[in-house]
PDB file of C-alpha atoms and ligand atoms in Angstrom:
ATOM      1  CA  MET U 184      -2.548  17.846   8.807  1.00  0.00           C
ATOM      2  CA  SER U 185      -5.758  16.408   6.796  1.00  0.00           C
ATOM      3  CA  ILE U 186      -7.436  16.785   3.454  1.00  0.00           C
ATOM      4  CA  GLU U 187     -10.381  19.122   2.534  1.00  0.00           C
ATOM      5  CA  ALA U 188     -13.366  17.581   1.489  1.00  0.00           C
ATOM      6  CA  GLY U 189     -16.684  18.760   0.801  1.00  0.00           C
ATOM      7  CA  GLY U 190     -15.836  21.514   3.137  1.00  0.00           C
ATOM      8  CA  LEU U 191     -14.647  19.152   6.031  1.00  0.00           C
ATOM      9  CA  GLN U 192     -10.692  18.808   7.176  1.00  0.00           C
ATOM     10  CA  VAL U 193     -10.743  14.855   6.836  1.00  0.00           C
ATOM     11  CA  PRO U 194      -8.152  13.276   8.902  1.00  0.00           C
ATOM     12  CA  VAL U 195      -5.426  10.956   6.860  1.00  0.00           C
ATOM     13  CA  SER U 196      -4.499   7.419   8.435  1.00  0.00           C
ATOM     14  CA  VAL U 197      -1.577   5.380   6.688  1.00  0.00           C
ATOM     15  CA  ILE U 198      -2.271   1.658   7.222  1.00  0.00           C
ATOM     16  CA  ILE U 199       1.331  -0.311   6.561  1.00  0.00           C
ATOM     17  CA  PRO U 200       0.902  -4.000   6.314  1.00  0.00           C
ATOM     18  CA  ALA U 201       4.183  -5.396   7.573  1.00  0.00           C
ATOM     19  CA  ALA U 202       3.512  -8.606   9.036  1.00  0.00           C
ATOM     20  CA  GLY U 203       4.811 -11.167   5.671  1.00  0.00           C
ATOM     21  CA  SER U 204       7.517 -13.580   6.113  1.00  0.00           C
ATOM     22  CA  GLY U 205       8.889 -12.858   2.453  1.00  0.00           C
ATOM     23  CA  ARG U 206       8.866 -16.358   1.071  1.00  0.00           C
ATOM     24  CA  ARG U 207      10.146 -15.390  -2.266  1.00  0.00           C
ATOM     25  CA  MET U 208      13.210 -13.103  -0.905  1.00  0.00           C
ATOM     26  CA  GLY U 209      14.240 -16.091   1.049  1.00  0.00           C
ATOM     27  CA  GLY U 210      16.864 -16.047   3.658  1.00  0.00           C
ATOM     28  CA  GLY U 211      16.136 -15.894   7.786  1.00  0.00           C
ATOM     29  CA  THR U 212      15.238 -12.013   8.249  1.00  0.00           C
ATOM     30  CA  ALA U 213      11.681 -10.768   6.560  1.00  0.00           C
ATOM     31  CA  LYS U 214      12.507  -8.536   4.143  1.00  0.00           C
ATOM     32  CA  GLN U 215      11.052  -5.327   5.805  1.00  0.00           C
ATOM     33  CA  PHE U 216      13.642  -5.685   8.360  1.00  0.00           C
ATOM     34  CA  LEU U 217      16.679  -6.112   5.659  1.00  0.00           C
ATOM     35  CA  PRO U 218      18.856  -2.962   5.323  1.00  0.00           C
ATOM     36  CA  LEU U 219      18.191  -0.890   1.989  1.00  0.00           C
ATOM     37  CA  ARG U 220      21.608   1.089   1.687  1.00  0.00           C
ATOM     38  CA  GLY U 221      22.046   0.622   5.545  1.00  0.00           C
ATOM     39  CA  GLU U 222      18.669   1.532   6.841  1.00  0.00           C
ATOM     40  CA  PRO U 223      15.849  -1.099   7.065  1.00  0.00           C
ATOM     41  CA  VAL U 224      12.849  -1.021   4.638  1.00  0.00           C
ATOM     42  CA  LEU U 225      10.454  -0.096   7.274  1.00  0.00           C
ATOM     43  CA  VAL U 226      12.095   2.468   8.530  1.00  0.00           C
ATOM     44  CA  ARG U 227      12.257   4.020   5.110  1.00  0.00           C
ATOM     45  CA  THR U 228       8.939   3.454   4.546  1.00  0.00           C
ATOM     46  CA  VAL U 229       7.163   4.781   7.759  1.00  0.00           C
ATOM     47  CA  ARG U 230       9.699   8.007   6.998  1.00  0.00           C
ATOM     48  CA  LEU U 231       8.009   8.615   3.741  1.00  0.00           C
ATOM     49  CA  PHE U 232       4.779   9.518   5.478  1.00  0.00           C
ATOM     50  CA  ILE U 233       6.462  10.806   8.563  1.00  0.00           C
ATOM     51  CA  ARG U 234       7.677  13.642   5.753  1.00  0.00           C
ATOM     52  CA  CYS U 235       3.995  14.059   4.147  1.00  0.00           C
ATOM     53  CA  PRO U 236       2.107  16.894   5.680  1.00  0.00           C
ATOM     54  CA  LEU U 237      -1.213  15.415   4.811  1.00  0.00           C
ATOM     55  CA  VAL U 238      -0.526  12.657   6.997  1.00  0.00           C
ATOM     56  CA  ASP U 239      -1.979  12.314  10.485  1.00  0.00           C
ATOM     57  CA  GLU U 240      -1.067   9.164  11.859  1.00  0.00           C
ATOM     58  CA  ILE U 241       0.371   5.407  10.956  1.00  0.00           C
ATOM     59  CA  VAL U 242      -0.943   2.387  11.783  1.00  0.00           C
ATOM     60  CA  ILE U 243       1.215  -1.042  11.265  1.00  0.00           C
ATOM     61  CA  ALA U 244       0.253  -4.482  11.045  1.00  0.00           C
ATOM     62  CA  ALA U 245       3.023  -6.454  12.000  1.00  0.00           C
ATOM     63  CA  GLY U 246       4.085 -10.213  12.386  1.00  0.00           C
ATOM     64  CA  ASP U 247       6.284  -9.574  15.521  1.00  0.00           C
ATOM     65  CA  VAL U 248       4.772  -6.630  17.265  1.00  0.00           C
ATOM     66  CA  GLU U 249       7.626  -6.390  19.726  1.00  0.00           C
ATOM     67  CA  ALA U 250      10.376  -6.749  17.055  1.00  0.00           C
ATOM     68  CA  THR U 251       8.735  -3.678  15.215  1.00  0.00           C
ATOM     69  CA  ARG U 252       7.776  -1.719  18.196  1.00  0.00           C
ATOM     70  CA  ALA U 253      11.478  -1.556  18.760  1.00  0.00           C
ATOM     71  CA  LEU U 254      12.478  -0.845  15.427  1.00  0.00           C
ATOM     72  CA  VAL U 255       9.755   2.170  14.684  1.00  0.00           C
ATOM     73  CA  GLY U 256       7.593   2.331  17.405  1.00  0.00           C
ATOM     74  CA  ASP U 257       9.126   5.898  18.705  1.00  0.00           C
ATOM     75  CA  MET U 258       8.813   7.404  15.115  1.00  0.00           C
ATOM     76  CA  PRO U 259       6.727  10.458  14.805  1.00  0.00           C
ATOM     77  CA  LYS U 260       3.258   9.709  13.893  1.00  0.00           C
ATOM     78  CA  VAL U 261       3.507   5.887  14.591  1.00  0.00           C
ATOM     79  CA  ALA U 262       0.125   5.493  16.659  1.00  0.00           C
ATOM     80  CA  ARG U 263      -0.302   1.853  16.922  1.00  0.00           C
ATOM     81  CA  ILE U 264       1.057  -1.229  16.011  1.00  0.00           C
ATOM     82  CA  VAL U 265      -1.154  -4.351  15.649  1.00  0.00           C
ATOM     83  CA  LYS U 266      -0.608  -7.885  15.053  1.00  0.00           C
ATOM     84  CA  GLY U 267      -1.448  -8.698  11.606  1.00  0.00           C
ATOM     85  CA  GLY U 268      -2.628 -12.084  10.269  1.00  0.00           C
ATOM     86  CA  ALA U 269      -1.926 -15.137   7.668  1.00  0.00           C
ATOM     87  CA  GLU U 270      -2.955 -13.279   4.410  1.00  0.00           C
ATOM     88  CA  ARG U 271      -2.201  -9.726   3.471  1.00  0.00           C
ATOM     89  CA  GLN U 272      -5.916  -9.001   3.771  1.00  0.00           C
ATOM     90  CA  ASP U 273      -6.110 -10.014   7.286  1.00  0.00           C
ATOM     91  CA  SER U 274      -3.027  -8.006   8.120  1.00  0.00           C
ATOM     92  CA  VAL U 275      -5.021  -4.744   6.570  1.00  0.00           C
ATOM     93  CA  TRP U 276      -8.479  -5.590   8.440  1.00  0.00           C
ATOM     94  CA  ALA U 277      -6.568  -5.750  11.763  1.00  0.00           C
ATOM     95  CA  ALA U 278      -5.346  -2.660  11.415  1.00  0.00           C
ATOM     96  CA  LEU U 279      -8.203  -0.632   9.650  1.00  0.00           C
ATOM     97  CA  GLN U 280      -9.814  -1.931  12.829  1.00  0.00           C
ATOM     98  CA  ALA U 281      -7.585   0.164  14.837  1.00  0.00           C
ATOM     99  CA  VAL U 282      -8.346   3.279  12.616  1.00  0.00           C
ATOM    100  CA  HIS U 283     -10.371   5.344  14.784  1.00  0.00           C
ATOM    101  CA  SER U 284     -13.311   8.576  13.976  1.00  0.00           C
ATOM    102  CA  ARG U 285     -14.736   8.587  10.755  1.00  0.00           C
ATOM    103  CA  PRO U 286     -14.936  10.539   8.301  1.00  0.00           C
ATOM    104  CA  ARG U 287     -11.269   9.824   7.785  1.00  0.00           C
ATOM    105  CA  ILE U 288      -9.156   9.147   4.514  1.00  0.00           C
ATOM    106  CA  VAL U 289      -7.211   5.633   4.935  1.00  0.00           C
ATOM    107  CA  ALA U 290      -4.095   4.933   2.583  1.00  0.00           C
ATOM    108  CA  VAL U 291      -2.585   1.302   2.638  1.00  0.00           C
ATOM    109  CA  HIS U 292       0.674   0.954   1.290  1.00  0.00           C
ATOM    110  CA  ASP U 293       3.158  -2.133   1.284  1.00  0.00           C
ATOM    111  CA  ALA U 294       5.709  -1.828   3.899  1.00  0.00           C
ATOM    112  CA  ALA U 295       7.977  -3.285   0.919  1.00  0.00           C
ATOM    113  CA  ARG U 296       7.687  -0.175  -1.109  1.00  0.00           C
ATOM    114  CA  PRO U 297      10.308   2.097  -0.005  1.00  0.00           C
ATOM    115  CA  LEU U 298      10.552   3.834  -3.429  1.00  0.00           C
ATOM    116  CA  LEU U 299       7.417   5.729  -3.327  1.00  0.00           C
ATOM    117  CA  THR U 300       7.979   9.745  -4.260  1.00  0.00           C
ATOM    118  CA  PRO U 301       6.419  12.430  -2.036  1.00  0.00           C
ATOM    119  CA  ASP U 302       5.091  13.683  -5.693  1.00  0.00           C
ATOM    120  CA  VAL U 303       2.797  10.660  -6.097  1.00  0.00           C
ATOM    121  CA  LEU U 304       2.236  10.274  -2.305  1.00  0.00           C
ATOM    122  CA  GLU U 305       0.603  13.808  -1.908  1.00  0.00           C
ATOM    123  CA  GLY U 306      -1.209  13.516  -5.293  1.00  0.00           C
ATOM    124  CA  VAL U 307      -2.895  10.704  -4.823  1.00  0.00           C
ATOM    125  CA  LEU U 308      -3.928  11.615  -1.295  1.00  0.00           C
ATOM    126  CA  ARG U 309      -5.302  14.833  -2.762  1.00  0.00           C
ATOM    127  CA  ALA U 310      -7.084  13.066  -5.427  1.00  0.00           C
ATOM    128  CA  ALA U 311      -8.959  11.126  -2.854  1.00  0.00           C
ATOM    129  CA  ALA U 312     -10.832  14.364  -1.810  1.00  0.00           C
ATOM    130  CA  THR U 313     -13.058  13.916  -4.872  1.00  0.00           C
ATOM    131  CA  CYS U 314     -12.980  10.331  -5.237  1.00  0.00           C
ATOM    132  CA  PRO U 315     -13.381   7.583  -2.773  1.00  0.00           C
ATOM    133  CA  ALA U 316     -11.090   5.324  -4.078  1.00  0.00           C
ATOM    134  CA  GLN U 317      -7.739   6.024  -5.919  1.00  0.00           C
ATOM    135  CA  VAL U 318      -4.933   3.376  -6.359  1.00  0.00           C
ATOM    136  CA  VAL U 319      -1.537   4.480  -7.784  1.00  0.00           C
ATOM    137  CA  ALA U 320      -0.921   2.645 -10.709  1.00  0.00           C
ATOM    138  CA  VAL U 321       1.112   2.956 -14.050  1.00  0.00           C
ATOM    139  CA  PRO U 322       0.313   1.937 -17.625  1.00  0.00           C
ATOM    140  CA  VAL U 323       1.952  -1.855 -18.743  1.00  0.00           C
ATOM    141  CA  GLN U 324       4.585  -1.373 -21.171  1.00  0.00           C
ATOM    142  CA  ASP U 325       4.745  -5.200 -22.109  1.00  0.00           C
ATOM    143  CA  THR U 326       1.982  -7.040 -23.965  1.00  0.00           C
ATOM    144  CA  ILE U 327      -0.045  -8.562 -21.476  1.00  0.00           C
ATOM    145  CA  LYS U 328      -1.684 -12.481 -22.622  1.00  0.00           C
ATOM    146  CA  GLN U 329      -4.024 -14.275 -20.779  1.00  0.00           C
ATOM    147  CA  VAL U 330      -3.092 -17.745 -20.665  1.00  0.00           C
ATOM    148  CA  GLY U 331      -5.183 -20.947 -19.850  1.00  0.00           C
ATOM    149  CA  PRO U 332      -4.004 -23.861 -17.537  1.00  0.00           C
ATOM    150  CA  ASP U 333      -2.716 -25.839 -20.895  1.00  0.00           C
ATOM    151  CA  GLY U 334      -0.114 -23.253 -21.688  1.00  0.00           C
ATOM    152  CA  VAL U 335      -2.011 -21.694 -24.560  1.00  0.00           C
ATOM    153  CA  VAL U 336      -3.353 -17.944 -25.170  1.00  0.00           C
ATOM    154  CA  VAL U 337      -6.536 -17.150 -24.794  1.00  0.00           C
ATOM    155  CA  ALA U 338      -6.836 -13.745 -25.183  1.00  0.00           C
ATOM    156  CA  THR U 339      -4.568 -10.348 -25.844  1.00  0.00           C
ATOM    157  CA  PRO U 340      -6.461  -7.699 -23.898  1.00  0.00           C
ATOM    158  CA  ASP U 341      -5.683  -4.270 -25.304  1.00  0.00           C
ATOM    159  CA  ARG U 342      -2.519  -2.550 -24.093  1.00  0.00           C
ATOM    160  CA  ALA U 343      -4.195   0.701 -23.640  1.00  0.00           C
ATOM    161  CA  THR U 344      -6.897  -0.279 -21.307  1.00  0.00           C
ATOM    162  CA  LEU U 345      -4.225  -2.272 -18.819  1.00  0.00           C
ATOM    163  CA  TRP U 346      -2.448  -0.287 -15.724  1.00  0.00           C
ATOM    164  CA  ALA U 347      -0.233  -2.071 -13.281  1.00  0.00           C
ATOM    165  CA  VAL U 348      -1.474  -1.254  -9.671  1.00  0.00           C
ATOM    166  CA  GLN U 349       0.943  -0.523  -6.723  1.00  0.00           C
ATOM    167  CA  THR U 350      -0.030   1.196  -3.412  1.00  0.00           C
ATOM    168  CA  PRO U 351      -0.605   3.531  -1.669  1.00  0.00           C
ATOM    169  CA  GLN U 352      -4.403   2.497  -2.329  1.00  0.00           C
ATOM    170  CA  VAL U 353      -6.472   5.392  -0.771  1.00  0.00           C
ATOM    171  CA  PHE U 354      -9.979   5.087   0.210  1.00  0.00           C
ATOM    172  CA  TRP U 355     -12.717   6.824   2.371  1.00  0.00           C
ATOM    173  CA  ALA U 356     -12.593   4.773   5.784  1.00  0.00           C
ATOM    174  CA  ASP U 357     -16.201   3.852   5.725  1.00  0.00           C
ATOM    175  CA  VAL U 358     -15.990   2.592   1.925  1.00  0.00           C
ATOM    176  CA  LEU U 359     -13.414   0.356   2.840  1.00  0.00           C
ATOM    177  CA  VAL U 360     -14.743  -0.661   6.077  1.00  0.00           C
ATOM    178  CA  ARG U 361     -17.521  -1.804   4.151  1.00  0.00           C
ATOM    179  CA  ALA U 362     -15.949  -3.486   1.485  1.00  0.00           C
ATOM    180  CA  PHE U 363     -13.707  -5.468   3.860  1.00  0.00           C
ATOM    181  CA  HIS U 364     -17.347  -6.546   5.652  1.00  0.00           C
ATOM    182  CA  ARG U 365     -18.539  -8.072   2.051  1.00  0.00           C
ATOM    183  CA  ALA U 366     -15.597  -9.710   1.493  1.00  0.00           C
ATOM    184  CA  MET U 367     -15.338 -11.596   4.817  1.00  0.00           C
ATOM    185  CA  ALA U 368     -19.052 -12.466   4.388  1.00  0.00           C
ATOM    186  CA  ASP U 369     -18.440 -14.123   0.887  1.00  0.00           C
ATOM    187  CA  GLY U 370     -14.914 -15.241   1.960  1.00  0.00           C
ATOM    188  CA  PHE U 371     -13.335 -13.439  -0.996  1.00  0.00           C
ATOM    189  CA  VAL U 372      -9.516 -12.779  -0.552  1.00  0.00           C
ATOM    190  CA  GLY U 373      -8.137 -10.414  -3.358  1.00  0.00           C
ATOM    191  CA  THR U 374      -4.626  -9.900  -4.323  1.00  0.00           C
ATOM    192  CA  ASP U 375      -5.284  -6.240  -3.650  1.00  0.00           C
ATOM    193  CA  ASP U 376      -7.559  -3.946  -1.556  1.00  0.00           C
ATOM    194  CA  ALA U 377      -9.450  -2.084  -4.248  1.00  0.00           C
ATOM    195  CA  SER U 378     -10.440  -5.158  -5.744  1.00  0.00           C
ATOM    196  CA  LEU U 379     -12.521  -5.872  -2.088  1.00  0.00           C
ATOM    197  CA  VAL U 380     -14.117  -1.966  -2.943  1.00  0.00           C
ATOM    198  CA  GLU U 381     -14.704  -2.822  -6.782  1.00  0.00           C
ATOM    199  CA  ARG U 382     -16.935  -5.814  -5.630  1.00  0.00           C
ATOM    200  CA  ILE U 383     -19.239  -3.343  -3.652  1.00  0.00           C
ATOM    201  CA  GLY U 384     -19.927  -1.192  -6.731  1.00  0.00           C
ATOM    202  CA  VAL U 385     -17.805   1.866  -5.689  1.00  0.00           C
ATOM    203  CA  PRO U 386     -15.855   3.267  -9.028  1.00  0.00           C
ATOM    204  CA  VAL U 387     -11.972   2.835  -8.380  1.00  0.00           C
ATOM    205  CA  ARG U 388      -9.815   5.408 -10.091  1.00  0.00           C
ATOM    206  CA  VAL U 389      -6.218   5.087 -10.985  1.00  0.00           C
ATOM    207  CA  TYR U 390      -3.646   7.941 -10.027  1.00  0.00           C
ATOM    208  CA  ARG U 391      -0.684   7.514 -12.219  1.00  0.00           C
ATOM    209  CA  GLY U 392       2.788   6.778 -10.353  1.00  0.00           C
ATOM    210  CA  ARG U 393       5.989   5.692 -11.392  1.00  0.00           C
ATOM    211  CA  PRO U 394       7.230   2.312 -12.475  1.00  0.00           C
ATOM    212  CA  THR U 395      10.408   3.006  -9.863  1.00  0.00           C
ATOM    213  CA  ASN U 396       7.810   2.311  -7.068  1.00  0.00           C
ATOM    214  CA  LEU U 397       8.653  -1.103  -6.861  1.00  0.00           C
ATOM    215  CA  LYS U 398       7.701  -3.970  -4.468  1.00  0.00           C
ATOM    216  CA  LEU U 399      10.898  -5.704  -3.013  1.00  0.00           C
ATOM    217  CA  THR U 400      10.101  -9.213  -3.643  1.00  0.00           C
ATOM    218  CA  THR U 401      13.373 -10.996  -4.792  1.00  0.00           C
ATOM    219  CA  PRO U 402      17.028 -10.271  -3.906  1.00  0.00           C
ATOM    220  CA  GLY U 403      17.261  -8.883  -7.561  1.00  0.00           C
ATOM    221  CA  ASP U 404      14.643  -6.065  -6.503  1.00  0.00           C
ATOM    222  CA  PHE U 405      16.864  -5.283  -3.724  1.00  0.00           C
ATOM    223  CA  ARG U 406      19.958  -4.649  -6.190  1.00  0.00           C
ATOM    224  CA  VAL U 407      17.588  -2.552  -8.244  1.00  0.00           C
ATOM    225  CA  ALA U 408      16.478  -0.188  -5.223  1.00  0.00           C
ATOM    226  CA  GLU U 409      19.783  -0.102  -4.279  1.00  0.00           C
ATOM    227  CA  ALA U 410      20.951   1.475  -7.833  1.00  0.00           C
ATOM    228  CA  LEU U 411      17.976   3.727  -7.735  1.00  0.00           C
ATOM    229  CA  LEU U 412      18.699   4.991  -4.362  1.00  0.00           C
ATOM    230  CA  GLU U 413      22.115   5.630  -5.431  1.00  0.00           C
ATOM    231  CA  GLY U 414      22.862   9.320  -5.410  1.00  0.00           C
ATOM    232  CA  ASP U 415      20.314   9.885  -2.867  1.00  0.00           C
ATOM    233  CA  ALA U 416      21.089  11.328   0.568  1.00  0.00           C
TER     234      ALA U 416
HETATM  235  N1  CTP B 155       1.587  -8.552   4.481  1.00  0.00           N
HETATM  236  C1  CTP B 155       1.206  -8.549   5.639  1.00  0.00           C
HETATM  237  N2  CTP B 155       0.499  -9.714   6.300  1.00  0.00           N
HETATM  238  C2  CTP B 155       0.716 -11.065   5.400  1.00  0.00           C
HETATM  239  C3  CTP B 155       1.359 -10.854   4.489  1.00  0.00           C
HETATM  240  C4  CTP B 155       2.424  -9.544   3.725  1.00  0.00           C
HETATM  241  O1  CTP B 155       1.209  -7.567   6.162  1.00  0.00           O
HETATM  242  N3  CTP B 155      -0.022 -12.140   5.883  1.00  0.00           N
HETATM  243  C5  CTP B 155       2.418  -7.384   4.039  1.00  0.00           C
HETATM  244  C6  CTP B 155       3.856  -7.575   3.394  1.00  0.00           C
HETATM  245  O2  CTP B 155       4.682  -7.836   4.926  1.00  0.00           O
HETATM  246  C7  CTP B 155       4.492  -6.435   2.399  1.00  0.00           C
HETATM  247  C8  CTP B 155       3.199  -6.624   1.755  1.00  0.00           C
HETATM  248  O3  CTP B 155       1.979  -7.042   2.727  1.00  0.00           O
HETATM  249  O4  CTP B 155       4.771  -5.564   3.271  1.00  0.00           O
HETATM  250  C9  CTP B 155       3.125  -7.034   0.532  1.00  0.00           C
HETATM  251  O5  CTP B 155       3.266  -8.536   0.192  1.00  0.00           O
HETATM  252  P1  CTP B 155       4.240  -9.186  -0.333  1.00  0.00           P
HETATM  253  O6  CTP B 155       5.183  -8.338  -1.127  1.00  0.00           O
HETATM  254  O7  CTP B 155       3.741 -10.525  -0.718  1.00  0.00           O
HETATM  255  O8  CTP B 155       4.975  -9.680   1.194  1.00  0.00           O
HETATM  256  P2  CTP B 155       5.516 -11.034   1.888  1.00  0.00           P
HETATM  257  O9  CTP B 155       4.053 -11.732   2.357  1.00  0.00           O
HETATM  258  O10 CTP B 155       6.179 -10.996   2.810  1.00  0.00           O
HETATM  259  O11 CTP B 155       6.247 -12.079   0.642  1.00  0.00           O
HETATM  260  P3  CTP B 155       6.131 -13.369   0.100  1.00  0.00           P
HETATM  261  O12 CTP B 155       4.862 -13.047  -0.737  1.00  0.00           O
HETATM  262  O13 CTP B 155       7.136 -13.371  -1.069  1.00  0.00           O
HETATM  263  O14 CTP B 155       6.161 -14.351   1.263  1.00  0.00           O
HETATM  264 MG1   MG B 156       2.918 -12.007  -0.053  1.00  0.00          MG
END
């Protein structure tokens, strides 16, 4: 389907960066290919978007394009699988260039976040109809300190202003393309996609998600995810 924005039906593409090597996970197989309760992480992540009626197509950035095609190439909505790059940002850019036709809404979602819930996904996509940049985030529960290289605390920002950001991060495609061009011109590498958009002065809004939308980073995260999925079909 698509999203109605300003009287237009705007198609929705999902970009899944899945080209990482999972250094912090360790082991010989990249985490997106590891089974989580019997199913590869990437299959679970792709299925989240197949099941969302607002999503039209899925573009995946892969390290091993052939292995990724063998795993998810025949799944519905998987339109293209492109070669990713050295950094996550390079992988997202490779996929963004494979997204055709604008106006369009683009949602970027880590392959390594298979626990996103349908309500948050649909909610953030709908919110994007009225704001060009929406990121799923949760208020932080711990007190966060800024610490200098000498290990000494520099500042304690007011916790009420701090959110931990996740994916999906949803953008109007023209805004995201402009943000990437600027970042590449400046040699800027961000740790998320929204930070590129912030640099071009476009307001980025947070959409409240759930703490359970964790990114599988270490083997312990797999154990937590298995526990969270317990009882699911
Ligand atoms: N990713 C990517 N291209 C890269 C690096 C990361 O597409 N060059 C993807 C990963 O596959 C993952 C997502 O970006 O789905 C989030 O990255 P992260 O959790 O850091 O995964 P890895 O980079 O694989 O893990 P690590 O940093 O531990 O090596
Ligand atoms: Mg990484």
